CSV table of C-alpha atoms in Angstrom, one decimal:
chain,number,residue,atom,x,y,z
T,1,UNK,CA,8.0,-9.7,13.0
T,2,UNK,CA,4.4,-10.5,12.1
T,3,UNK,CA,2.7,-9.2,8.7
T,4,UNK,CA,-0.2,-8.9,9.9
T,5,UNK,CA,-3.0,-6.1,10.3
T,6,UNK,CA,-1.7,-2.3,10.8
T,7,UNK,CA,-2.2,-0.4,14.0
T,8,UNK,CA,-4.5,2.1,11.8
T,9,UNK,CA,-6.1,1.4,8.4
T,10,UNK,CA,-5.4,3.5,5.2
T,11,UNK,CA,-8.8,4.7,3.3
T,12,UNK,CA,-7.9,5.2,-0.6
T,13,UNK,CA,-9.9,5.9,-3.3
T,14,UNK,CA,-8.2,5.7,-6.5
T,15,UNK,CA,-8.3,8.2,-9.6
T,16,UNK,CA,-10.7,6.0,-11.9
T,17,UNK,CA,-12.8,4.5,-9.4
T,18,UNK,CA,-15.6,6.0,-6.8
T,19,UNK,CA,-14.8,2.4,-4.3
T,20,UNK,CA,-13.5,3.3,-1.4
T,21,UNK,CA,-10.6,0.6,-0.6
T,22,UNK,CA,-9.7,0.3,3.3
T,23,UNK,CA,-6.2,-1.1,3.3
T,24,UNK,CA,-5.8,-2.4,6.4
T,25,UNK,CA,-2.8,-4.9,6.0
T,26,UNK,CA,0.2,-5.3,3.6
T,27,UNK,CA,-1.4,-8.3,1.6
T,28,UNK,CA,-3.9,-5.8,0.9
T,29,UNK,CA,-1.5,-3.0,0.0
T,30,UNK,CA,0.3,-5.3,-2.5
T,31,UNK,CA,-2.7,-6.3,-4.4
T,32,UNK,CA,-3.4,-2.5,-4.5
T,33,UNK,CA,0.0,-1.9,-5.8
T,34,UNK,CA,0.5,-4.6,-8.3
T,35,UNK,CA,-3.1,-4.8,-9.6
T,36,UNK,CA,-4.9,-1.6,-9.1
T,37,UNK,CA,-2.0,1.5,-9.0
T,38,UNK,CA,-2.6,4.2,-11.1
T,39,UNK,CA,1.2,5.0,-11.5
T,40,UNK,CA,3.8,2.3,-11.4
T,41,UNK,CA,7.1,3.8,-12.1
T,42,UNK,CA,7.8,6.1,-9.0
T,43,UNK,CA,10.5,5.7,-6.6
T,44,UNK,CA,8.4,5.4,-3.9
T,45,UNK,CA,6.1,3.0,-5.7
T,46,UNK,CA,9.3,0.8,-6.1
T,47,UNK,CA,10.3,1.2,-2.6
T,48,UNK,CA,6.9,0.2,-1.2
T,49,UNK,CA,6.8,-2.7,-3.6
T,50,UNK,CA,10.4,-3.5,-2.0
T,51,UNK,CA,9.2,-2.9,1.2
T,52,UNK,CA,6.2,-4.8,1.4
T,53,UNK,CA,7.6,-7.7,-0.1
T,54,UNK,CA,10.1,-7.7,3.1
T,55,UNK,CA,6.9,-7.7,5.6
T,56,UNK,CA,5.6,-10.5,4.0
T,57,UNK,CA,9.0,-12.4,4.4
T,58,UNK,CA,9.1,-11.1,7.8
T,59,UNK,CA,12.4,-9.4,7.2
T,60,UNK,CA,10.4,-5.8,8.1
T,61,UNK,CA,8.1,-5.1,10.6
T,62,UNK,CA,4.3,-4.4,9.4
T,63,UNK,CA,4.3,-0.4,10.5
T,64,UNK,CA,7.1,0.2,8.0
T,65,UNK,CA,4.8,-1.5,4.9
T,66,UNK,CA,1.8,1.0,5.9
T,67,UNK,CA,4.3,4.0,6.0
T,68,UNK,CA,6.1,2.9,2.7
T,69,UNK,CA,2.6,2.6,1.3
T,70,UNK,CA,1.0,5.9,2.3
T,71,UNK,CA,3.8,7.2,0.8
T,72,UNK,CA,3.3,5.4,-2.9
T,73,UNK,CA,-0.2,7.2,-2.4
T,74,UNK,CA,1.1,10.4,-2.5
T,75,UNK,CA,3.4,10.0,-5.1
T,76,UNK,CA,0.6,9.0,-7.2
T,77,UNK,CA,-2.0,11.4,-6.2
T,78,UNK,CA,-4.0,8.4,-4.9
T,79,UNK,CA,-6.4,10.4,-2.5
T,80,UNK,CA,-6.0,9.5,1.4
T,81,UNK,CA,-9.2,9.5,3.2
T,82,UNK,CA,-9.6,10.2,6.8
């Protein structure tokens, strides 16, 4: 199983910023997560936290990171472009 880039990119823009942040792998999505996230206490903040973690120790395939993200977004009322 290979961490690397997702079949399709995720366009965010988060609540308190006007950038535009293509996520485009799980590296990506984890530095979103951990560094950026508007909301850190979801369940499905957790569980792509959890999940991504697994990609990058190749325990999880890649496509499962990007749903487990979108996901987190939503929870958070992170807006989805696109």
């Amino acid at each position: 199983m290979d961490p690397g880039p997702w079949n399709e990119c995720v366009p965010v823009r988060m609540p308190d910023d006007p950038q535009i942040h293509m996520v485009s792998n799980t590296r990506q999505a984890v530095e979103l997560l951990t560094k950026r996230w508007p909301v850190s206490h979801g369940q499905a903040y957790q569980a792509a936290i959890d999940i991504c973690r697994a990609v990058l120790e190749r325990e999880s395939p890649a496509y499962v990171a990007r749903a487990a993200f979108v996901a987190a977004a939503k929870e958070a009322q992170v807006s989805i472009l696109g």
